[in-house]
Structures are given as structure tokens and as C-alpha cells.
mmCIF file of C-alpha atoms in Angstrom:
data_model
loop_
_atom_site.group_PDB
_atom_site.id
_atom_site.type_symbol
_atom_site.label_atom_id
_atom_site.label_comp_id
_atom_site.label_asym_id
_atom_site.label_seq_id
_atom_site.Cartn_x
_atom_site.Cartn_y
_atom_site.Cartn_z
ATOM 1 C CA MET X 141 111.818 67.948 125.779
ATOM 2 C CA SER X 142 109.086 69.017 128.186
ATOM 3 C CA SER X 143 109.584 71.811 130.705
ATOM 4 C CA ALA X 144 108.171 75.156 131.728
ATOM 5 C CA GLN X 145 111.165 76.868 130.168
ATOM 6 C CA PRO X 146 110.838 77.285 126.374
ATOM 7 C CA PRO X 147 113.774 76.027 124.323
ATOM 8 C CA ARG X 148 116.351 78.513 123.092
ATOM 9 C CA ALA X 149 116.474 78.731 119.302
ATOM 10 C CA VAL X 150 118.504 80.578 116.681
ATOM 11 C CA PHE X 151 117.680 81.267 113.032
ATOM 12 C CA ALA X 152 120.367 80.149 110.561
ATOM 13 C CA MET X 153 119.566 81.059 106.943
ATOM 14 C CA ASP X 154 119.618 83.917 104.461
ATOM 15 C CA PRO X 155 117.628 86.617 106.303
ATOM 16 C CA VAL X 156 115.796 87.581 103.118
ATOM 17 C CA HIS X 157 113.618 84.478 103.557
ATOM 18 C CA LEU X 158 112.627 85.085 107.178
ATOM 19 C CA PRO X 159 109.593 87.402 106.732
ATOM 20 C CA ARG X 160 108.015 85.141 104.104
ATOM 21 C CA LEU X 161 108.641 81.951 106.057
ATOM 22 C CA PHE X 162 107.352 83.501 109.281
ATOM 23 C CA PRO X 163 104.939 86.385 108.645
ATOM 24 C CA THR X 164 103.974 88.366 111.730
ATOM 25 C CA PRO X 165 101.226 86.092 113.144
ATOM 26 C CA LEU X 166 103.333 82.983 112.610
ATOM 27 C CA MET X 167 106.432 84.622 114.110
ATOM 28 C CA ALA X 168 104.376 85.523 117.183
ATOM 29 C CA ARG X 169 103.319 81.900 117.534
ATOM 30 C CA LEU X 170 106.926 80.743 117.110
ATOM 31 C CA ARG X 171 108.102 83.131 119.819
ATOM 32 C CA GLN X 172 105.533 81.647 122.188
ATOM 33 C CA ALA X 173 107.054 78.220 121.613
ATOM 34 C CA ALA X 174 110.714 79.202 121.857
ATOM 35 C CA GLU X 175 113.073 81.873 123.085
ATOM 36 C CA VAL X 176 114.310 83.302 119.784
ATOM 37 C CA ASP X 177 115.451 86.697 118.482
ATOM 38 C CA PRO X 178 114.097 87.456 114.979
ATOM 39 C CA ALA X 179 116.746 90.150 114.599
ATOM 40 C CA LEU X 180 119.539 87.578 114.837
ATOM 41 C CA VAL X 181 119.836 85.466 111.686
ATOM 42 C CA VAL X 182 123.113 83.558 111.408
ATOM 43 C CA ARG X 183 124.927 83.234 108.083
ATOM 44 C CA ASP X 184 128.339 82.401 109.582
ATOM 45 C CA PHE X 185 128.756 80.234 112.667
ATOM 46 C CA ALA X 186 132.067 81.999 113.384
ATOM 47 C CA ASP X 187 130.346 85.409 113.639
ATOM 48 C CA PRO X 188 131.319 86.867 117.035
ATOM 49 C CA ALA X 189 127.995 88.723 117.239
ATOM 50 C CA ALA X 190 126.164 85.387 117.242
ATOM 51 C CA ALA X 191 128.541 83.491 119.517
ATOM 52 C CA ASP X 192 126.615 83.890 122.764
ATOM 53 C CA ALA X 193 123.227 82.977 121.263
ATOM 54 C CA LEU X 194 124.694 79.957 119.484
ATOM 55 C CA ALA X 195 126.475 78.787 122.632
ATOM 56 C CA ARG X 196 123.120 78.718 124.450
ATOM 57 C CA ALA X 197 120.985 77.397 121.591
ATOM 58 C CA GLU X 198 119.203 74.054 121.776
ATOM 59 C CA VAL X 199 117.438 74.416 118.424
ATOM 60 C CA LEU X 200 118.567 75.716 115.042
ATOM 61 C CA ILE X 201 115.833 76.883 112.690
ATOM 62 C CA THR X 202 117.521 76.591 109.324
ATOM 63 C CA GLY X 203 116.629 77.443 105.755
ATOM 64 C CA TRP X 204 118.104 78.320 102.382
ATOM 65 C CA GLY X 205 121.459 80.019 102.869
ATOM 66 C CA CYS X 206 122.381 78.190 106.055
ATOM 67 C CA PRO X 207 126.030 77.061 106.054
ATOM 68 C CA ARG X 208 126.647 73.318 106.126
ATOM 69 C CA LEU X 209 126.431 71.938 109.643
ATOM 70 C CA ASP X 210 129.923 70.473 109.739
ATOM 71 C CA GLU X 211 132.265 70.007 112.720
ATOM 72 C CA ARG X 212 133.265 73.688 112.672
ATOM 73 C CA ALA X 213 129.680 74.910 112.709
ATOM 74 C CA LEU X 214 128.577 72.425 115.364
ATOM 75 C CA ALA X 215 131.417 73.465 117.664
ATOM 76 C CA ALA X 216 129.672 76.826 117.982
ATOM 77 C CA VAL X 217 126.439 75.137 119.150
ATOM 78 C CA PRO X 218 127.515 72.678 121.883
ATOM 79 C CA GLY X 219 124.019 72.281 123.311
ATOM 80 C CA LEU X 220 122.289 71.634 119.990
ATOM 81 C CA ARG X 221 119.497 69.086 120.272
ATOM 82 C CA ALA X 222 117.329 69.712 117.208
ATOM 83 C CA VAL X 223 117.534 71.148 113.697
ATOM 84 C CA LEU X 224 114.230 72.277 112.176
ATOM 85 C CA HIS X 225 114.714 72.966 108.481
ATOM 86 C CA ALA X 226 112.298 75.437 106.884
ATOM 87 C CA ALA X 227 113.047 74.243 103.360
ATOM 88 C CA GLY X 228 113.221 71.011 101.392
ATOM 89 C CA SER X 229 116.022 68.483 101.216
ATOM 90 C CA ILE X 230 118.600 68.499 104.022
ATOM 91 C CA ARG X 231 121.146 66.570 101.958
ATOM 92 C CA SER X 232 123.464 69.561 101.431
ATOM 93 C CA LEU X 233 122.971 70.838 104.987
ATOM 94 C CA VAL X 234 123.810 67.941 107.284
ATOM 95 C CA GLY X 235 126.581 65.381 107.344
ATOM 96 C CA GLU X 236 128.125 62.689 109.498
ATOM 97 C CA ALA X 237 129.079 65.117 112.236
ATOM 98 C CA LEU X 238 125.455 65.965 112.950
ATOM 99 C CA TRP X 239 124.242 62.375 112.793
ATOM 100 C CA ARG X 240 127.010 61.331 115.216
ATOM 101 C CA ARG X 241 125.815 63.947 117.681
ATOM 102 C CA GLY X 242 122.366 62.342 117.741
ATOM 103 C CA VAL X 243 120.662 65.635 116.940
ATOM 104 C CA ALA X 244 116.990 65.346 115.940
ATOM 105 C CA VAL X 245 116.410 66.630 112.397
ATOM 106 C CA SER X 246 113.103 67.727 110.945
ATOM 107 C CA SER X 247 112.453 69.125 107.488
ATOM 108 C CA ALA X 248 109.566 70.909 105.804
ATOM 109 C CA VAL X 249 110.264 68.837 102.696
ATOM 110 C CA THR X 250 106.681 67.535 102.690
ATOM 111 C CA GLY X 251 105.454 71.121 102.476
ATOM 112 C CA ASN X 252 107.899 71.932 99.707
ATOM 113 C CA ALA X 253 106.711 68.853 97.809
ATOM 114 C CA VAL X 254 103.248 70.370 97.406
ATOM 115 C CA PRO X 255 104.060 73.159 94.910
ATOM 116 C CA VAL X 256 106.537 70.954 93.034
ATOM 117 C CA ALA X 257 103.871 68.296 92.524
ATOM 118 C CA GLU X 258 101.296 70.935 91.576
ATOM 119 C CA TYR X 259 103.664 72.463 89.040
ATOM 120 C CA THR X 260 104.441 69.036 87.608
ATOM 121 C CA LEU X 261 100.768 68.129 87.298
ATOM 122 C CA ALA X 262 100.144 71.367 85.414
ATOM 123 C CA MET X 263 103.025 70.635 83.053
ATOM 124 C CA ILE X 264 101.804 67.072 82.425
ATOM 125 C CA LEU X 265 98.348 68.311 81.506
ATOM 126 C CA LEU X 266 99.722 71.037 79.230
ATOM 127 C CA ALA X 267 102.177 68.625 77.608
ATOM 128 C CA GLY X 268 99.362 66.180 76.880
ATOM 129 C CA LYS X 269 97.590 68.933 74.956
ATOM 130 C CA ASP X 270 100.860 69.965 73.264
ATOM 131 C CA ALA X 271 100.118 73.446 74.584
ATOM 132 C CA PHE X 272 103.671 74.687 74.169
ATOM 133 C CA GLY X 273 103.968 73.421 70.600
ATOM 134 C CA HIS X 274 100.625 74.952 69.680
ATOM 135 C CA ARG X 275 101.692 78.259 71.189
ATOM 136 C CA GLU X 276 104.773 78.323 68.969
ATOM 137 C CA ARG X 277 102.843 77.396 65.835
ATOM 138 C CA TYR X 278 100.051 79.868 66.587
ATOM 139 C CA ARG X 279 102.610 82.640 66.980
ATOM 140 C CA ALA X 280 104.055 81.777 63.601
ATOM 141 C CA THR X 281 100.854 81.169 61.600
ATOM 142 C CA HIS X 282 98.109 83.089 63.457
ATOM 143 C CA ALA X 283 95.842 80.206 62.407
ATOM 144 C CA PHE X 284 93.971 77.505 64.267
ATOM 145 C CA PRO X 285 95.309 73.949 63.820
ATOM 146 C CA SER X 286 93.592 71.552 61.496
ATOM 147 C CA PRO X 287 92.030 68.314 62.815
ATOM 148 C CA ALA X 288 94.970 66.423 61.353
ATOM 149 C CA GLU X 289 97.383 68.523 63.437
ATOM 150 C CA THR X 290 95.542 67.752 66.679
ATOM 151 C CA ALA X 291 94.891 64.057 66.066
ATOM 152 C CA GLY X 292 97.696 62.872 68.351
ATOM 153 C CA ILE X 293 97.085 65.118 71.346
ATOM 154 C CA GLY X 294 94.920 64.808 74.445
ATOM 155 C CA ASN X 295 95.085 63.464 77.986
ATOM 156 C CA LEU X 296 92.687 60.528 77.668
ATOM 157 C CA GLY X 297 94.701 57.370 78.297
ATOM 158 C CA ARG X 298 98.016 59.207 78.143
ATOM 159 C CA ARG X 299 100.787 57.097 79.707
ATOM 160 C CA VAL X 300 102.804 58.972 82.309
ATOM 161 C CA GLY X 301 106.025 57.546 83.729
ATOM 162 C CA VAL X 302 106.976 58.691 87.243
ATOM 163 C CA VAL X 303 110.608 58.114 88.203
ATOM 164 C CA GLY X 304 110.871 58.096 91.974
ATOM 165 C CA ALA X 305 108.230 57.707 94.684
ATOM 166 C CA SER X 306 109.849 60.424 96.750
ATOM 167 C CA ARG X 307 107.708 62.844 98.720
ATOM 168 C CA VAL X 308 107.192 64.866 95.567
ATOM 169 C CA GLY X 309 106.579 61.714 93.535
ATOM 170 C CA ARG X 310 103.996 60.441 96.020
ATOM 171 C CA ARG X 311 102.199 63.765 96.156
ATOM 172 C CA LEU X 312 102.135 63.829 92.352
ATOM 173 C CA LEU X 313 100.707 60.309 92.248
ATOM 174 C CA GLU X 314 97.888 61.492 94.511
ATOM 175 C CA LEU X 315 97.179 64.455 92.243
ATOM 176 C CA LEU X 316 97.151 62.249 89.137
ATOM 177 C CA ARG X 317 94.434 59.923 90.476
ATOM 178 C CA PRO X 318 91.387 61.840 89.164
ATOM 179 C CA TYR X 319 92.706 61.917 85.599
ATOM 180 C CA ASP X 320 92.398 59.333 82.832
ATOM 181 C CA PHE X 321 96.098 58.508 82.751
ATOM 182 C CA GLU X 322 97.907 55.204 82.863
ATOM 183 C CA ILE X 323 100.676 55.620 85.424
ATOM 184 C CA LEU X 324 103.975 53.726 85.366
ATOM 185 C CA LEU X 325 106.340 53.939 88.339
ATOM 186 C CA TYR X 326 110.015 53.152 88.677
ATOM 187 C CA ASP X 327 111.469 53.184 92.192
ATOM 188 C CA PRO X 328 113.817 50.458 93.453
ATOM 189 C CA TYR X 329 112.624 51.032 97.032
ATOM 190 C CA VAL X 330 108.944 50.416 96.257
ATOM 191 C CA ASP X 331 107.572 46.881 95.886
ATOM 192 C CA ALA X 332 104.770 45.914 93.545
ATOM 193 C CA ALA X 333 102.011 45.991 96.160
ATOM 194 C CA GLU X 334 102.975 49.466 97.351
ATOM 195 C CA ALA X 335 103.190 50.762 93.789
ATOM 196 C CA VAL X 336 99.688 49.504 93.047
ATOM 197 C CA GLY X 337 98.502 51.148 96.249
ATOM 198 C CA LEU X 338 99.962 54.410 94.983
ATOM 199 C CA GLY X 339 97.934 54.048 91.807
ATOM 200 C CA ALA X 340 100.755 53.003 89.510
ATOM 201 C CA ARG X 341 102.059 49.973 87.672
ATOM 202 C CA PRO X 342 105.620 49.114 88.783
ATOM 203 C CA VAL X 343 108.112 48.706 85.949
ATOM 204 C CA SER X 344 111.835 48.818 85.304
ATOM 205 C CA LEU X 345 113.406 52.102 84.269
ATOM 206 C CA ASP X 346 113.921 50.872 80.721
ATOM 207 C CA GLU X 347 110.295 49.758 80.437
ATOM 208 C CA LEU X 348 109.100 53.084 81.791
ATOM 209 C CA LEU X 349 111.194 55.039 79.292
ATOM 210 C CA ARG X 350 110.091 52.894 76.364
ATOM 211 C CA GLY X 351 106.414 52.868 77.308
ATOM 212 C CA SER X 352 105.672 56.428 78.474
ATOM 213 C CA ASP X 353 104.407 59.412 76.530
ATOM 214 C CA ILE X 354 105.542 61.747 79.301
ATOM 215 C CA VAL X 355 108.337 60.995 81.795
ATOM 216 C CA THR X 356 108.679 63.044 84.978
ATOM 217 C CA LEU X 357 111.674 62.816 87.333
ATOM 218 C CA HIS X 358 111.348 62.802 91.118
ATOM 219 C CA ALA X 359 114.366 60.782 92.276
ATOM 220 C CA PRO X 360 116.903 62.141 94.785
ATOM 221 C CA ASP X 361 120.268 63.504 93.678
ATOM 222 C CA ILE X 362 122.615 60.830 95.014
ATOM 223 C CA PRO X 363 125.606 59.081 93.422
ATOM 224 C CA GLU X 364 123.418 56.176 92.275
ATOM 225 C CA THR X 365 121.131 58.513 90.308
ATOM 226 C CA HIS X 366 123.790 60.735 88.738
ATOM 227 C CA HIS X 367 123.036 60.837 84.990
ATOM 228 C CA MET X 368 120.539 58.000 85.395
ATOM 229 C CA LEU X 369 119.137 59.305 82.123
ATOM 230 C CA ASP X 370 122.269 59.085 80.034
ATOM 231 C CA ARG X 371 122.482 58.982 76.261
ATOM 232 C CA SER X 372 121.399 55.353 76.010
ATOM 233 C CA ALA X 373 118.480 55.853 78.410
ATOM 234 C CA LEU X 374 117.244 58.939 76.576
ATOM 235 C CA ALA X 375 117.373 56.986 73.325
ATOM 236 C CA LEU X 376 114.687 54.663 74.758
ATOM 237 C CA LEU X 377 112.132 57.470 74.882
ATOM 238 C CA ARG X 378 109.687 57.308 72.002
ATOM 239 C CA ASP X 379 109.832 59.876 69.205
ATOM 240 C CA GLY X 380 107.780 62.865 70.313
ATOM 241 C CA GLY X 381 108.118 61.957 73.998
ATOM 242 C CA VAL X 382 108.242 64.613 76.692
ATOM 243 C CA LEU X 383 110.686 64.746 79.595
ATOM 244 C CA ILE X 384 109.820 66.811 82.680
ATOM 245 C CA ASN X 385 112.504 67.517 85.266
ATOM 246 C CA THR X 386 111.604 69.363 88.470
ATOM 247 C CA SER X 387 114.040 67.345 90.608
ATOM 248 C CA ARG X 388 117.742 67.962 89.957
ATOM 249 C CA GLY X 389 119.638 68.608 86.756
ATOM 250 C CA ALA X 390 122.289 66.029 87.652
ATOM 251 C CA LEU X 391 119.813 63.192 87.062
ATOM 252 C CA VAL X 392 120.164 63.784 83.311
ATOM 253 C CA ASP X 393 123.206 63.892 81.026
ATOM 254 C CA GLN X 394 122.763 67.498 79.891
ATOM 255 C CA ASP X 395 124.839 67.133 76.711
ATOM 256 C CA ALA X 396 122.917 64.046 75.622
ATOM 257 C CA LEU X 397 119.589 65.711 76.368
ATOM 258 C CA THR X 398 120.619 68.824 74.461
ATOM 259 C CA ASP X 399 121.462 66.712 71.423
ATOM 260 C CA GLU X 400 118.049 65.025 71.550
ATOM 261 C CA LEU X 401 116.268 68.358 71.869
ATOM 262 C CA VAL X 402 118.251 70.059 69.129
ATOM 263 C CA SER X 403 117.348 67.162 66.834
ATOM 264 C CA GLY X 404 113.678 67.765 67.617
ATOM 265 C CA ARG X 405 113.056 64.115 68.486
ATOM 266 C CA LEU X 406 111.992 64.924 72.060
ATOM 267 C CA SER X 407 110.465 67.818 73.949
ATOM 268 C CA ALA X 408 111.336 68.866 77.486
ATOM 269 C CA ILE X 409 109.949 70.881 80.365
ATOM 270 C CA LEU X 410 112.929 71.777 82.519
ATOM 271 C CA ASP X 411 112.771 73.633 85.814
ATOM 272 C CA VAL X 412 116.258 72.372 86.713
ATOM 273 C CA THR X 413 119.366 71.886 84.602
ATOM 274 C CA GLU X 414 123.047 71.045 84.855
ATOM 275 C CA PRO X 415 124.645 73.540 85.292
ATOM 276 C CA GLU X 416 122.152 75.887 86.842
ATOM 277 C CA PRO X 417 121.532 78.375 85.360
ATOM 278 C CA LEU X 418 122.459 77.288 81.851
ATOM 279 C CA PRO X 419 125.104 79.301 79.979
ATOM 280 C CA ALA X 420 123.677 82.181 77.950
ATOM 281 C CA GLY X 421 124.682 80.428 74.728
ATOM 282 C CA SER X 422 122.814 77.193 75.421
ATOM 283 C CA PRO X 423 120.372 76.341 72.600
ATOM 284 C CA LEU X 424 117.825 75.288 75.236
ATOM 285 C CA HIS X 425 117.039 78.952 75.846
ATOM 286 C CA THR X 426 115.522 79.339 72.394
ATOM 287 C CA LEU X 427 114.428 75.894 71.185
ATOM 288 C CA PRO X 428 110.681 75.780 70.477
ATOM 289 C CA ASN X 429 110.396 72.276 71.950
ATOM 290 C CA VAL X 430 111.854 73.300 75.336
ATOM 291 C CA PHE X 431 109.919 75.008 78.119
ATOM 292 C CA LEU X 432 112.592 76.315 80.481
ATOM 293 C CA THR X 433 111.899 77.886 83.875
ATOM 294 C CA PRO X 434 114.367 79.169 86.530
ATOM 295 C CA HIS X 435 113.890 76.620 89.328
ATOM 296 C CA ILE X 436 110.449 77.936 90.336
ATOM 297 C CA ALA X 437 108.569 74.678 90.982
ATOM 298 C CA GLY X 438 109.456 74.635 94.678
ATOM 299 C CA SER X 439 108.082 76.986 97.309
ATOM 300 C CA LEU X 440 108.165 80.661 96.356
ATOM 301 C CA GLY X 441 106.324 83.783 97.488
ATOM 302 C CA ASN X 442 103.323 83.012 99.679
ATOM 303 C CA GLU X 443 104.062 79.272 99.492
ATOM 304 C CA LEU X 444 106.977 79.809 101.905
ATOM 305 C CA GLU X 445 104.559 80.326 104.776
ATOM 306 C CA ARG X 446 103.569 76.649 104.482
ATOM 307 C CA LEU X 447 107.175 75.701 105.289
ATOM 308 C CA GLY X 448 107.312 78.092 108.230
ATOM 309 C CA ARG X 449 104.060 76.693 109.579
ATOM 310 C CA ILE X 450 105.484 73.163 109.516
ATOM 311 C CA VAL X 451 108.547 74.320 111.464
ATOM 312 C CA VAL X 452 106.428 76.100 114.089
ATOM 313 C CA GLU X 453 104.273 72.999 114.547
ATOM 314 C CA GLU X 454 107.401 70.857 114.895
ATOM 315 C CA LEU X 455 108.862 73.252 117.460
ATOM 316 C CA GLU X 456 105.647 73.162 119.470
ATOM 317 C CA ARG X 457 105.669 69.370 119.416
ATOM 318 C CA TRP X 458 109.341 69.176 120.362
ATOM 319 C CA ALA X 459 108.910 71.631 123.228
ATOM 320 C CA GLN X 460 106.108 69.403 124.605
ATOM 321 C CA GLY X 461 108.250 66.291 124.415
ATOM 322 C CA LEU X 462 106.345 64.826 121.460
ATOM 323 C CA ALA X 463 107.979 63.019 118.551
ATOM 324 C CA PRO X 464 108.483 65.196 115.452
ATOM 325 C CA ALA X 465 105.940 64.650 112.699
ATOM 326 C CA HIS X 466 108.443 65.425 109.937
ATOM 327 C CA GLU X 467 111.619 63.813 111.268
ATOM 328 C CA VAL X 468 114.327 62.921 108.763
ATOM 329 C CA ARG X 469 116.756 60.118 109.503
ATOM 330 C CA GLN X 470 120.034 59.466 107.780
ATOM 331 C CA ALA X 471 118.621 56.364 106.086
ATOM 332 C CA ASP X 472 115.822 58.453 104.576
ATOM 333 C CA LEU X 473 118.186 60.412 102.360
ATOM 334 C CA ALA X 474 118.217 57.738 99.668
ATOM 335 C CA ARG X 475 114.532 58.463 99.051
ATOM 336 C CA VAL X 476 114.035 62.163 99.827
ATOM 337 C CA ALA X 477 113.788 64.477 96.837
#
């Protein structure tokens, strides 16, 4: 699009996120690029109060809490030409109806990948030092470890297995470059030359599980990856191995993982689980070899502004008739995580 008239846009998300995604200076910039009312944030496409704005809208600025853009929702936005998503994956947001309409879709998933990769890097480094295990033992003994107790720890030459060269996986691979790790990569969409270019050695999933000290998951949640780490796959991990999951809980058979962790054979750093949150009675809440966090790896707090900035830049490009820099196509969804 390129005209003197700015495009008409509508926010569709949980309004609690709006001020963090678009703080005052960024909202002012957005309102220069589009005709949009910050006081109108749609949670229900059947809301009569939003009907007129939706009927005139060319752009939806979506985020967490936006209803799925199915046939019913799209009927309320007949002139829709673009969806700019101020969050990560669009997999749960869009479906065939939107793709059939030929609507351009852009996502801030690359911005959301940054804190996830940073969080994962931090966890890898701490796991290599057995920081969580030492914390538990120090609490119990109030004594420093002996040299014998620290003989097997350290990050020099540690072998890290990355499952999935998604946007998060690729960002993590960049962050891992300065460290003295050996990196293994499993991704069926990445050939050997590309893997080497990413700084990793391409291997099968089984080889990665058998050969890694630390395994970190960054594959998308699609039918092909459901429980990709089942009981037999988890059994391939070496004794004392560490599993990090900042992707989706459904990638792992939760019952099988729980059994491994209760036995003490493995350790885990879990920012996501299945179900989410875990039941109050789950042993993972109290096991000393489990570091459990409440889905915090992705953008939170001041990190949300990064997502809003991406959306504003995309809107400015779209309004000038330029191709989106963060466009997502239907075929991309096999690789986005």
C-alpha cells in the first residue's frame, strides 16, 4: 500500500499488554503511521462497540489474547489486508480462512526469540557448572564442595545438543559461538552445509541425544513433533544429562520425563510443561534436580517494547508499499518456534 491516507488499524489483544508493547513514544509513532484508536482494543470480534472500526479496518494489530482469526472473526473485518502480530508464533492465531483471503501476515517472533535464546544460554552455562545442584547441596551442608565433587563440571568442551534451528534455535546458535562448546544440531529442514554455517555439526536426533551433555529444545509444536522425546528417546540421554525446554511442553512425554527425573538419572530446566501449569501435586515442583519456571523465557516486562517496535516498523513499511521484513507464510509454520 502507498497513499497519502494512512491505513486504518485496530488493536486485537488483551488490553493489559498494550501499554508495555507500545509505550507513549512508540504509540505516538504508530499513530503517525496508521489511523488507530488506542482506547479500542478488541477481545471479541462480535462486540457491537467494535463493529464499525472493524468494518473499516485494513490492518489488525494482534497480540496475546486475540481470538483466533477464523471465518467468524474475519467476517467482521471484510477489508482486512494485513495482520501484524506483536507476539511470537502465529500458529494458534491464524488458519486456512486467513491464508485463503491472501492477507499479509507479519510476526514479531524474531523479537520474541531474543529473550528465549538469552534465557537458554544462561541456563546452559549454569547447567554446565551444575549451579542448581551445588545450590541444593550448599543449602544442606553449608560447606564448599571438595575437588572430587567438582571434577565433572565446567563448560570447556561441553557438548550441547540443539533440537531445532527455528528462530530461537538460530539465535541461540549465534550466542553460543564465543564459548568453548561442541554444538550438535538436529533439524530435518537444515542440510549439512547450512548446519556447519550455523556453527554446529548436523546429526540425527538419536545421535544428538546419545552424544550431548545438555539438550535444549527449539522445535515447533506441530503434529510431527508431538512427544518427539518419548520414553525411548529420553532413555538415550546419558546418565547425568540435562534437558532444557523453553519451547513447548508437548514436545516431551511428561510422564516419561517425570519418571526419569524422579529416578534422579537426569536433570531438567523446564520453562514449559504439559500441562501448563503443572498440577500442584507434581513432584517436579520439589525435586532438587529440576529447575522449574512459569513460562518466563519469552518477552516479559520491558522486553515487550521490542515486539511493539517491530510491529511499528512493519506498519511503516506496509504503509509505504514496501515488503514486510518479518512476513510469515503458511509454509513457514513447520519451522517457526
